[in-house]
Coordinates of C-alpha atoms in Angstrom, one line a residue:
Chain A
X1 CA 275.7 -119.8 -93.1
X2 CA 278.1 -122.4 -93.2
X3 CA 281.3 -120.3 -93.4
X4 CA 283.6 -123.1 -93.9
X5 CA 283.1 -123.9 -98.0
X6 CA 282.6 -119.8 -98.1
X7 CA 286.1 -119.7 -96.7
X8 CA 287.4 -122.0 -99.5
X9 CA 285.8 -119.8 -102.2
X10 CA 283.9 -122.1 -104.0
X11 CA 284.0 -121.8 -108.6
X12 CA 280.9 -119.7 -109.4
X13 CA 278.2 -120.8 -110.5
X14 CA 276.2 -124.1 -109.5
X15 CA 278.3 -126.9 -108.6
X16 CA 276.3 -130.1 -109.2
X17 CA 279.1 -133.0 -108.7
X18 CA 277.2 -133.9 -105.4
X19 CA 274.3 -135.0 -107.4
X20 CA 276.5 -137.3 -109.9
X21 CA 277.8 -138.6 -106.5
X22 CA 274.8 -139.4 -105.2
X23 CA 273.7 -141.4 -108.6
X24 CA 276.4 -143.4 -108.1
X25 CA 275.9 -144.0 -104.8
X26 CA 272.4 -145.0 -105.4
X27 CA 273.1 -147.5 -108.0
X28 CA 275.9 -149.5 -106.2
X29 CA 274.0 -149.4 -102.8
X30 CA 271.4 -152.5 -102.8
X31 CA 270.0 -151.5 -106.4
X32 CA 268.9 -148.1 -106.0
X33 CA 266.7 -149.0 -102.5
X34 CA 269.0 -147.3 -100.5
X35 CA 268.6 -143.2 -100.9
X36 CA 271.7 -140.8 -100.5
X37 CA 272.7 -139.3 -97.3
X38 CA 271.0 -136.3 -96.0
X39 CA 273.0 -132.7 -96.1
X40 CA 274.6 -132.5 -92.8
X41 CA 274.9 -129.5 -90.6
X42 CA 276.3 -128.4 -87.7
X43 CA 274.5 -124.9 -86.8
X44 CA 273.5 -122.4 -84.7
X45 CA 271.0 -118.8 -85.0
X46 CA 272.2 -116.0 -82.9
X47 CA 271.5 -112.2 -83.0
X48 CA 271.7 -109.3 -81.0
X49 CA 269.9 -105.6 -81.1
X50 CA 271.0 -102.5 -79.4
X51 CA 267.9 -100.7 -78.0
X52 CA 267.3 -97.4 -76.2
X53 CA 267.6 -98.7 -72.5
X54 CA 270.7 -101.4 -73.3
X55 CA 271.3 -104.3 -75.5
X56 CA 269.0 -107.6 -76.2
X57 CA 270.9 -111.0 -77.1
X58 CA 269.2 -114.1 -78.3
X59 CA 270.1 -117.5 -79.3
X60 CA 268.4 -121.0 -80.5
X61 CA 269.0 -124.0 -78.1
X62 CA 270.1 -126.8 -80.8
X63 CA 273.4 -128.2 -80.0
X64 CA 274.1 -130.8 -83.2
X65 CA 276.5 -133.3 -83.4
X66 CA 276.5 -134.5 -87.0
X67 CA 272.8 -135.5 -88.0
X68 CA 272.2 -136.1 -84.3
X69 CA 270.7 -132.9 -82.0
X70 CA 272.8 -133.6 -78.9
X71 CA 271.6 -131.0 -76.9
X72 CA 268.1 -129.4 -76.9
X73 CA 268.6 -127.0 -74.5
X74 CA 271.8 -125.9 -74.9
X75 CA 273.0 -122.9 -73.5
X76 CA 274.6 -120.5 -76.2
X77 CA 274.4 -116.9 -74.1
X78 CA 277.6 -117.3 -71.5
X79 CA 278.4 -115.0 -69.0
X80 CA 281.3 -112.6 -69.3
X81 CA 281.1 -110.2 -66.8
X82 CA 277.8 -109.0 -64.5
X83 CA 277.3 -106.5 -67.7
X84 CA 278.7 -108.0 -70.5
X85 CA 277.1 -111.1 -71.9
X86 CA 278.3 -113.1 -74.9
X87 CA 276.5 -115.5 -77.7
X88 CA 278.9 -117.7 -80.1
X89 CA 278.5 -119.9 -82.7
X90 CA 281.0 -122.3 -84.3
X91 CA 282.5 -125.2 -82.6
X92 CA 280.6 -125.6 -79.1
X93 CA 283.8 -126.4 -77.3
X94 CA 285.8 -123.4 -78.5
X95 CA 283.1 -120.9 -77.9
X96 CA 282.9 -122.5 -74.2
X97 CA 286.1 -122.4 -73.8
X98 CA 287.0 -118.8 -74.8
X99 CA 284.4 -117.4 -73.3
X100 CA 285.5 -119.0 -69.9
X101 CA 288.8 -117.7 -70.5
X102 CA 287.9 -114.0 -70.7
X103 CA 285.4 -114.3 -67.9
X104 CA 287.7 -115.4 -65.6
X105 CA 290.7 -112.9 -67.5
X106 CA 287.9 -110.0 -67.2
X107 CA 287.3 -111.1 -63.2
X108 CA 290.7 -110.9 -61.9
X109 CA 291.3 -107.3 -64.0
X110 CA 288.1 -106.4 -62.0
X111 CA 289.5 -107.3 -58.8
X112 CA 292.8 -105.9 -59.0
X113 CA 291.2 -102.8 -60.7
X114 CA 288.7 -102.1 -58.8
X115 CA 286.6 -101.4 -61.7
X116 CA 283.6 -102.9 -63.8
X117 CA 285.1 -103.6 -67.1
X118 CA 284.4 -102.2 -70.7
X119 CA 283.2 -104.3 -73.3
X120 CA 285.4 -102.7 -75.2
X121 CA 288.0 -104.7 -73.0
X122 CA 286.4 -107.8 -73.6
X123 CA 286.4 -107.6 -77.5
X124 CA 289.9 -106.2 -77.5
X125 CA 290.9 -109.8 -75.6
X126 CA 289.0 -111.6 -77.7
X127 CA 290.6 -110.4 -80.7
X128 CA 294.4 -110.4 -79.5
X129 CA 293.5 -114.1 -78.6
X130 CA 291.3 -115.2 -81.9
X131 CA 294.4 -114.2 -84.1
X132 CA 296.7 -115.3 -82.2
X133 CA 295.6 -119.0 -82.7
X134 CA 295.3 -118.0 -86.8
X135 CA 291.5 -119.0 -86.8
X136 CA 291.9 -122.5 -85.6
X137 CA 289.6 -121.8 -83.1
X138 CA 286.2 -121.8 -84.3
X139 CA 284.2 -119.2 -82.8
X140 CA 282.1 -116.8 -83.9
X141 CA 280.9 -113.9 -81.1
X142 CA 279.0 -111.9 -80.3
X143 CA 279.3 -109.5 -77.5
X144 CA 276.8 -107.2 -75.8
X145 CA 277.0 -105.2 -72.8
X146 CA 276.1 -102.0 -71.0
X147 CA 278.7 -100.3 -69.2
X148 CA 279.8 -96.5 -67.9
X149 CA 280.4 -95.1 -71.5
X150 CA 277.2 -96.8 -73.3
X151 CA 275.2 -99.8 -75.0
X152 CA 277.7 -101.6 -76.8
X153 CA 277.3 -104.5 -79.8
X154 CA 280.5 -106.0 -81.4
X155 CA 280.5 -108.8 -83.5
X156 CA 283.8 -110.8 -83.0
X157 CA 285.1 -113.1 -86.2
X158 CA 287.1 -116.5 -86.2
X159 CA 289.9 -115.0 -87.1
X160 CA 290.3 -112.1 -84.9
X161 CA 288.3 -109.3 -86.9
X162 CA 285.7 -106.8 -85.0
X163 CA 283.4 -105.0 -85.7
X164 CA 280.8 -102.2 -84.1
X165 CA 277.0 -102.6 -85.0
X166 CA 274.0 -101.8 -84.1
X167 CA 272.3 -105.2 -85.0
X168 CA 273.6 -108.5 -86.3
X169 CA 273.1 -112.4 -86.2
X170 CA 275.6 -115.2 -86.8
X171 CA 275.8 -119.1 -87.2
X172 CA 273.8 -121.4 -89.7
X173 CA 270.8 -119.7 -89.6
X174 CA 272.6 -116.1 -89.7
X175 CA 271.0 -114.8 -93.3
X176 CA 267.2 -115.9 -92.0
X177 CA 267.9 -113.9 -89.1
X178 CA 269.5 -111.0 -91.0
X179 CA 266.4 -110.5 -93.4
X180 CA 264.3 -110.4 -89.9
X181 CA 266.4 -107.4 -89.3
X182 CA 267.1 -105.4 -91.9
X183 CA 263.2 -105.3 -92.6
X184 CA 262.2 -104.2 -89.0
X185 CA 265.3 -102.7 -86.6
X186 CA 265.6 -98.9 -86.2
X187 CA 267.8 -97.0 -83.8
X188 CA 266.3 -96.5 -80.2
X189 CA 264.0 -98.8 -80.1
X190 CA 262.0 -99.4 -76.8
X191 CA 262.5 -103.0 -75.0
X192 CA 259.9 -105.1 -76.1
X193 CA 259.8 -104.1 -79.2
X194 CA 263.4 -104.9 -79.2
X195 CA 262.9 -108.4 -77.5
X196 CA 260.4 -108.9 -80.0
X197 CA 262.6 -108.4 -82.9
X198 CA 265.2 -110.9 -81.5
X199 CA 263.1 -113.3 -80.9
X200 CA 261.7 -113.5 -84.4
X201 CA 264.8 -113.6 -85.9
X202 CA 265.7 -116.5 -83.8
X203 CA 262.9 -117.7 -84.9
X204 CA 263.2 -117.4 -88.7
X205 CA 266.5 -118.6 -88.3
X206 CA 265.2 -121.8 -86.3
X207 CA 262.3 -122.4 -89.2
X208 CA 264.9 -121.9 -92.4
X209 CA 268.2 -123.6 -90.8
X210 CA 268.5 -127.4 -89.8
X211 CA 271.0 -126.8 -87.8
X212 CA 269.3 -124.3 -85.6
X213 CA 266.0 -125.6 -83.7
X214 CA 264.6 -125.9 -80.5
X215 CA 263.9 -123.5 -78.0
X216 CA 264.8 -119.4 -78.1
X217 CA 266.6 -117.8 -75.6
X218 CA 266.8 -114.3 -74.6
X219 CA 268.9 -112.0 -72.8
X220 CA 268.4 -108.5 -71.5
X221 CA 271.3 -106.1 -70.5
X222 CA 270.2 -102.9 -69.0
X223 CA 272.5 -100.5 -67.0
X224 CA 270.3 -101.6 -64.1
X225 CA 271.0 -105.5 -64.1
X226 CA 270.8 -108.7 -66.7
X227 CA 267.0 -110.5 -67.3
X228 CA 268.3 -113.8 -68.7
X229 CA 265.0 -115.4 -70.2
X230 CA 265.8 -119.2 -70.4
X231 CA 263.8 -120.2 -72.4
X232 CA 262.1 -116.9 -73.6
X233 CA 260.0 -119.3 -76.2
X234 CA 259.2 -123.3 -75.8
X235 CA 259.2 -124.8 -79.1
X236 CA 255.6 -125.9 -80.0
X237 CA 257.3 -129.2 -81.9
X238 CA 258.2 -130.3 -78.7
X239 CA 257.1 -134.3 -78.8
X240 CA 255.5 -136.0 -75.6
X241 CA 256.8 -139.4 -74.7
X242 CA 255.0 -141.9 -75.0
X243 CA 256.4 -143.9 -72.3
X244 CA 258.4 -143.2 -69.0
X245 CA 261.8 -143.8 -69.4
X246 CA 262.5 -144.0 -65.4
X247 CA 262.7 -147.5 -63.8
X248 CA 261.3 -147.8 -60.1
X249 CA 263.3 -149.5 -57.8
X250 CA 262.8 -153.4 -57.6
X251 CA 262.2 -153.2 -61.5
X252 CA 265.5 -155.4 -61.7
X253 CA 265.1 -158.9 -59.5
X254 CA 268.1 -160.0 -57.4
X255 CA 268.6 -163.6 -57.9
X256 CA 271.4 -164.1 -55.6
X257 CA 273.6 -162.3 -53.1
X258 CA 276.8 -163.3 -52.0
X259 CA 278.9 -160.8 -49.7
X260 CA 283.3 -161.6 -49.3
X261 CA 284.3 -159.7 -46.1
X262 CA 287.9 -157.9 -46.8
X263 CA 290.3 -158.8 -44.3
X264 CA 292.5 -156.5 -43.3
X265 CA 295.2 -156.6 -40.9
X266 CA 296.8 -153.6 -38.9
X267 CA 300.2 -153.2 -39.4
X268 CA 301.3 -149.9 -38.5
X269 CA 299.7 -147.2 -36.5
X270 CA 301.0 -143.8 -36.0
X271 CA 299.2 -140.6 -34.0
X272 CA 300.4 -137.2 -34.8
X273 CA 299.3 -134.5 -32.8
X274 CA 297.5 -131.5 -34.7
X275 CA 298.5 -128.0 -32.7
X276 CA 294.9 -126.4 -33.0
X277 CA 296.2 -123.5 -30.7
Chain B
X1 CA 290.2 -109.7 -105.8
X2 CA 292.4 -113.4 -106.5
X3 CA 293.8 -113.6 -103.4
X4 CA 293.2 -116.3 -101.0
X5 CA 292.1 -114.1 -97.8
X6 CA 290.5 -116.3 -94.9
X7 CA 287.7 -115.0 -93.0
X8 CA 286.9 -111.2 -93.3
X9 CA 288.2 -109.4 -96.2
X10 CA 288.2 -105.8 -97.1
X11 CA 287.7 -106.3 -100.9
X12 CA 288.7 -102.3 -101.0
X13 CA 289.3 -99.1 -102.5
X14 CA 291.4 -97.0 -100.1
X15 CA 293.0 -93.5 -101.1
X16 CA 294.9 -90.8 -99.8
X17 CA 295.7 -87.2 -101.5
X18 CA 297.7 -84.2 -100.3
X19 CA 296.7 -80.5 -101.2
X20 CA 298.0 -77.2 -100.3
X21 CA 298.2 -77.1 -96.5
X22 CA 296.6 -80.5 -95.5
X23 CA 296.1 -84.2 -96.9
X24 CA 292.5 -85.9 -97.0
X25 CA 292.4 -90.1 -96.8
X26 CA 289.2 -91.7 -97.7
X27 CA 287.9 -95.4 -98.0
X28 CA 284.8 -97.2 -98.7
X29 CA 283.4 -99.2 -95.7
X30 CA 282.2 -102.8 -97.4
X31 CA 283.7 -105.9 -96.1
X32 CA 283.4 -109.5 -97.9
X33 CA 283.6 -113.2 -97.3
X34 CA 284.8 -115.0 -100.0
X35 CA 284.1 -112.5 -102.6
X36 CA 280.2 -112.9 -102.5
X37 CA 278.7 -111.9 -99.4
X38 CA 279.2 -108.7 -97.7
X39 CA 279.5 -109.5 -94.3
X40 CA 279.7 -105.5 -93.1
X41 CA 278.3 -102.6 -94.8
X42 CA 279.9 -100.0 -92.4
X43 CA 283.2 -101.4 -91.6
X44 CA 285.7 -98.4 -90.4
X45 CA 289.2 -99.0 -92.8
X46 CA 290.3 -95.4 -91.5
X47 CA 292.2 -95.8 -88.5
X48 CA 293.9 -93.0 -86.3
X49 CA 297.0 -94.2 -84.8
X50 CA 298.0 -90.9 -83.7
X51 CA 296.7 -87.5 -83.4
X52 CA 297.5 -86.1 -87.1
X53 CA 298.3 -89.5 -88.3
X54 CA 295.3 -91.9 -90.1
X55 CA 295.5 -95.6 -91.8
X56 CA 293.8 -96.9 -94.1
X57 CA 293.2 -100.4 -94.5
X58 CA 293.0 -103.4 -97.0
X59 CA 293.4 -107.0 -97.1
X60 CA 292.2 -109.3 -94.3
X61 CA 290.3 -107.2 -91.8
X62 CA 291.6 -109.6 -88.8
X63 CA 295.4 -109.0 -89.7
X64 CA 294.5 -105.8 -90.6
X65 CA 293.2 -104.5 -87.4
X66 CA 296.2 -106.6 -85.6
X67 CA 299.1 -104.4 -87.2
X68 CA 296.7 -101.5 -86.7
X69 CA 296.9 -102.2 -83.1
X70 CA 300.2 -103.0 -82.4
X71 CA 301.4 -100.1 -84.5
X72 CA 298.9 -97.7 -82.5
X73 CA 300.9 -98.3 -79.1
X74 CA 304.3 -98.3 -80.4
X75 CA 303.8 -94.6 -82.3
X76 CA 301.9 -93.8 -78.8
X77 CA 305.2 -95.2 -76.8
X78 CA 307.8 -93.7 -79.3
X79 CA 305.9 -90.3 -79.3
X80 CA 306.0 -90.1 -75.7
X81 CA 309.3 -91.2 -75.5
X82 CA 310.4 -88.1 -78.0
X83 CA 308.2 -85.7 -76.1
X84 CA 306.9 -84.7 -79.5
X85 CA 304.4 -85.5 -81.9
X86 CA 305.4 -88.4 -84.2
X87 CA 306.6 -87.7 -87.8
X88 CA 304.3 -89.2 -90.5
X89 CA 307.1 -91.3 -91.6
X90 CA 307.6 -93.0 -88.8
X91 CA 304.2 -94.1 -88.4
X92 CA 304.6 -95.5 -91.7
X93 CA 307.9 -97.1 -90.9
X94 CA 306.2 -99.2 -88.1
X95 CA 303.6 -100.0 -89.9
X96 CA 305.8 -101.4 -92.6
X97 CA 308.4 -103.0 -89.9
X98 CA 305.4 -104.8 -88.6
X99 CA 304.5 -105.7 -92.4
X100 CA 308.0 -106.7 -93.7
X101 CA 309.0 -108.8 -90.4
X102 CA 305.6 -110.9 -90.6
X103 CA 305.2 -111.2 -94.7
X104 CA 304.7 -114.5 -94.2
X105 CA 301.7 -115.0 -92.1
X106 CA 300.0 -111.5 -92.6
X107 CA 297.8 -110.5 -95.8
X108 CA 297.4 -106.5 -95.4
X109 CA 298.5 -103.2 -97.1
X110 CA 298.6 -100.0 -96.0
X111 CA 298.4 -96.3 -96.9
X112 CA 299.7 -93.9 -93.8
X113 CA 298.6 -90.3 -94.6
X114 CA 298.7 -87.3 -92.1
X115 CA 300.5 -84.0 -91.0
X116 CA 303.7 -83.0 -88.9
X117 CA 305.3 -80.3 -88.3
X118 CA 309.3 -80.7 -90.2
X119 CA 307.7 -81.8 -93.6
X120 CA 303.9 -81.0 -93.6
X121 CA 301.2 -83.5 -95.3
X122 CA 302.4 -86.4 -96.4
X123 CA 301.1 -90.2 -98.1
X124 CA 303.2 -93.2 -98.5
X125 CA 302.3 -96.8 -98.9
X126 CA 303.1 -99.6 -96.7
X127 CA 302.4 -102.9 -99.5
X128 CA 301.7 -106.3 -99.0
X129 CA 305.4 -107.5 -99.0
X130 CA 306.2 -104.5 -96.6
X131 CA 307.6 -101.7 -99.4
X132 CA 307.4 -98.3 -98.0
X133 CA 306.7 -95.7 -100.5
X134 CA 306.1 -91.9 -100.4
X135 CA 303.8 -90.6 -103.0
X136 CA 301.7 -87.3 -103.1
X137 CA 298.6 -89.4 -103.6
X138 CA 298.0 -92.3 -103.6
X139 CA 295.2 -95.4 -104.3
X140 CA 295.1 -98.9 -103.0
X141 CA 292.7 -101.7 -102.7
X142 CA 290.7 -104.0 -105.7
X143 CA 288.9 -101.2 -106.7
X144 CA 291.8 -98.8 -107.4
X145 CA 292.3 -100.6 -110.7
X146 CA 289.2 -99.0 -111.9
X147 CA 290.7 -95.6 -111.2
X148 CA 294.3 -95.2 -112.2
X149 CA 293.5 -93.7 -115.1
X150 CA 291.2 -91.1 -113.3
X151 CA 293.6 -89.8 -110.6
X152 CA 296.6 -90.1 -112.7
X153 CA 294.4 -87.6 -115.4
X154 CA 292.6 -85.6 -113.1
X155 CA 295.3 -84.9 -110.2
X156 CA 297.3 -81.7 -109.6
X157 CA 299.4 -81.0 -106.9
X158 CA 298.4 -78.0 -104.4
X159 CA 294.8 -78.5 -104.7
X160 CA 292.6 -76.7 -102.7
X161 CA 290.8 -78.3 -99.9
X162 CA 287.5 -78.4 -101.8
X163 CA 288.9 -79.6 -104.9
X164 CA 290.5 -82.4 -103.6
X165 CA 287.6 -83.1 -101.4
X166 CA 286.0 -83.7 -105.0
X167 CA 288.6 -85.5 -106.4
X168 CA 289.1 -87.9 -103.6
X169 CA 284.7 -88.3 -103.6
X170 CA 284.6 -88.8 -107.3
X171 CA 287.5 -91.3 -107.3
X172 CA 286.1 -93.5 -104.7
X173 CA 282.3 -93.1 -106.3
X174 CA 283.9 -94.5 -109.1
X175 CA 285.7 -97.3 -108.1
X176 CA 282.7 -98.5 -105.8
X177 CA 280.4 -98.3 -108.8
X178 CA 282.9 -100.6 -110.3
X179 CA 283.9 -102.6 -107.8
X180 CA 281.4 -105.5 -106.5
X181 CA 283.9 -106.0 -103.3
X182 CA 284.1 -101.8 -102.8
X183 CA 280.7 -100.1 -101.5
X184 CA 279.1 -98.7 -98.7
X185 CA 279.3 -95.2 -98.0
X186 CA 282.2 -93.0 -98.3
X187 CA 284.5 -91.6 -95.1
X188 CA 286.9 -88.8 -95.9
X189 CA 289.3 -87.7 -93.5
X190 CA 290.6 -84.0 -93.8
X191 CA 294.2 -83.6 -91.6
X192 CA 295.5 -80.3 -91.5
X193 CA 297.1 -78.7 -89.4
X194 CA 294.5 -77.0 -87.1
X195 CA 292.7 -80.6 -86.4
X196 CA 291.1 -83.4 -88.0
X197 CA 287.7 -83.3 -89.6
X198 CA 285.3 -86.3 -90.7
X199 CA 283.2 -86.3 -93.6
X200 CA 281.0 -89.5 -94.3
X201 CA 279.0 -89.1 -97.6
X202 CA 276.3 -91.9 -98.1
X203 CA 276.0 -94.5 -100.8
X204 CA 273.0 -92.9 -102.5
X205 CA 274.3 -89.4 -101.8
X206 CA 277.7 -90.3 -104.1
X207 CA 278.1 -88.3 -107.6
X208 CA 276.2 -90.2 -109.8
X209 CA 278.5 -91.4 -113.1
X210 CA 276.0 -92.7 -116.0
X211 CA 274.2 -95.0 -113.5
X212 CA 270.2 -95.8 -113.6

């Protein structure tokens, strides 16, 4: 969904002052042969399911950059913790970025603890940080994990509000995904049906968003270990080139070669003896 | 609700009613983005920041659940400092510190309702601005428009526990039928003396007022 003009609380009602703009537009460009621009989008589908055995995350693969995918097989499920796994949507950088933070905030507490941590640690981070900076830092989380007290699913908001579900999906393509699962989750489900779930939710999220496209990617917490399934599901729009793009060595002629030899001249020279002892 | 909340809003009806020997605080559990999509269903507003002592929340869920926080650990730190359980009030005076020194950046009221031992169950109200008030009931939120006129009418002090268990179910049923930005189910917390006791009643098993 894009959250930003939600934000802003649009009037009610339809708002139809794009389409006068485009009109206009039309007319002055070239004499109507120019059309309007497209709707840009900058998006993401992301979802996670808590199951009987732990918690399944999945994610698209579109990273956009205006019109422009920039990355096809972008990463969106980072790693936290061995048990805590997190998906975000928003602003790519800020997701990356705040995600590293705690993962490395989350290591050193682990070290000088001694102990795994809770993902309850992890979202209560995440939300000390996310207000602190007032929502200026666009992410949108969520956060799965197994650890000694339980299966745990939070869904972490821009501006530093959590929440404690048993299912949810966020980014662009966030109310595709949600139909998926309100129709089909129930509690305790077995794995695959799980993986199964999350995977067509990506997957309705990737067919009804632009912004959200690509591959799916899926990932598996158990309290036994992590299955990270990169990709879980190739896109079948994936286009073949036509051509190779890699030039071979002596492609490029050389036409002429002239080598300048540096010359240096020693002026000072000083030993220092290392003590290796 | 007009105001301007960014992000996550708890578009709310929040209560809180005393009766003879105990006080019961109850929300609904819907929270909103911008007015028209419910981004929770089963949001928690009721927060316990201290053995006898619940919140409930309204306003922006993010600075909301801040305050709730930072308020949580400094009753914890001040009760253990006293060696005693903390007094109601003074829960509600940190809360309303907290709300008063930071009016200008937070968006979040308060109702603080629970028990202790010098003056028994109490309410008070910790407003946007950072009033504190002491009340013996009390409703907040958007929705609690739609039901001044019912609690004012139907209230009378030292209730029993089951009549105000109604009281406080039919107010909130109300207001959420009202509301568009108040829904969900319905969490009651009892706080008496003996302990605390949770009672969750389900949208679709609310008293039904004239609806199809």
């Amino acid at each position: 969904m894009a959250l930003s003009n939600v934000v802003e609380t649009p009037a009610s009602g339809f708002n139809f002052e794009n389409v006068c703009r485009n009109v206009a537009l039309e007319g002055l460009l070239q004499g109507g042969q120019t059309k309007a621009p497209k709707p840009m989008k900058t998006g993401t589908t992301i979802a996670g399911v808590l199951c009987k055995n732990g918690v399944v995350l999945g994610a698209d693969t579109r990273a956009t950059s205006g019109e422009v995918v920039a990355d096809k097989m972008c990463a969106k499920i980072h790693y936290i913790s061995p048990n805590i796994y997190c998906c975000g949507a928003g602003t790519a950088a800020d997701t990356e970025k705040t995600t590293d933070l705690l993962s490395s905030n989350l290591t050193i507490f682990s070290m000088n603890s001694g102990r795994n941590p809770r993902v309850v640690m992890a979202v209560n981070i995440l939300q000390d940080m996310l207000f602190r900076y007032r929502g200026q830092i666009g992410a949108s989380l969520i956060l799965g994990g197994v650890d000694c007290t339980g299966n745990h699913l939070y869904k972490v908001g821009p501006y530093g509000s959590i929440d404690n579900v048993p299912y949810l999906a966020m980014g662009s393509g966030d109310l595709a995904a949600l139909g998926i699962l309100e129709d089909r989750f129930k509690a305790d489900m077995e794995m695959e049906e799980a993986k199964e779930l999350v995977r067509d939710a990506i997957h309705s999220g990737i067919m009804s968003d632009l912004g959200s496209g690509n591959n799916i990617d899926i990932c598996v917490i158990t309290k036994q270990g992590v299955d990270y399934i990169r990709p879980y599901q190739e896109s079948e729009y994936k286009d073949k080139r036509q051509r190779r793009y890699k030039y071979r060595p002596g492609t490029t002629s050389i036409l002429t070669e002239k080598i300048v030899p540096l010359e240096l001249e020693v002026v000072q020279e000083t030993v220092q003896r290392m003590d290796t002892a | 609700m007009d105001s301007q909340i960014k992000g996550v809003s708890t578009g709310t009806t929040i209560l809180a009613v005393t009766f003879n020997g105990g006080v019961i605080i109850g929300s609904d559990s819907r929270a909103s983005i911008g007015g028209n999509y419910v981004s929770s269903k089963t949001i928690n507003k009721l927060i316990q920041v201290h053995d006898r002592i619940f919140c409930c929340i309204a306003g922006s869920l993010a600075d909301a659940q801040a305050v709730t926080k930072a308020a949580k650990f400094q009753i914890s730190f001040h009760s253990i400092q006293m060696e005693s359980p903390p007094l109601v009030k003074a829960a509600a005076s940190v809360l309303k510190e907290l709300c008063y020194n930071n009016k200008e950046e937070l968006q979040a009221g308060f109702i603080t309702a629970g028990w202790d031992r010098k003056k028994g169950p109490q309410v008070y109200t910790v407003a946007l601005g950072g009033m504190l008030l002491s009340q013996p009931f009390t409703i907040g939120g958007s929705g609690s428009t739609y039901i001044y006129g019912y609690a004012d009418a139907k209230y009378k002090p030292d209730m029993s526990r089951e009549e105000c268990l109604q009281f406080a179910t039919n107010a909130l049923a109300l207001a959420m039928g009202r509301d568009n930005v108040s829904g969900g189910v319905a969490h009651l917390v009892v706080i008496t003396e003996e302990g605390v006791e949770h009672v969750v009643i389900p949208g679709d098993k609310l008293p039904k007022f004239h609806d199809e």
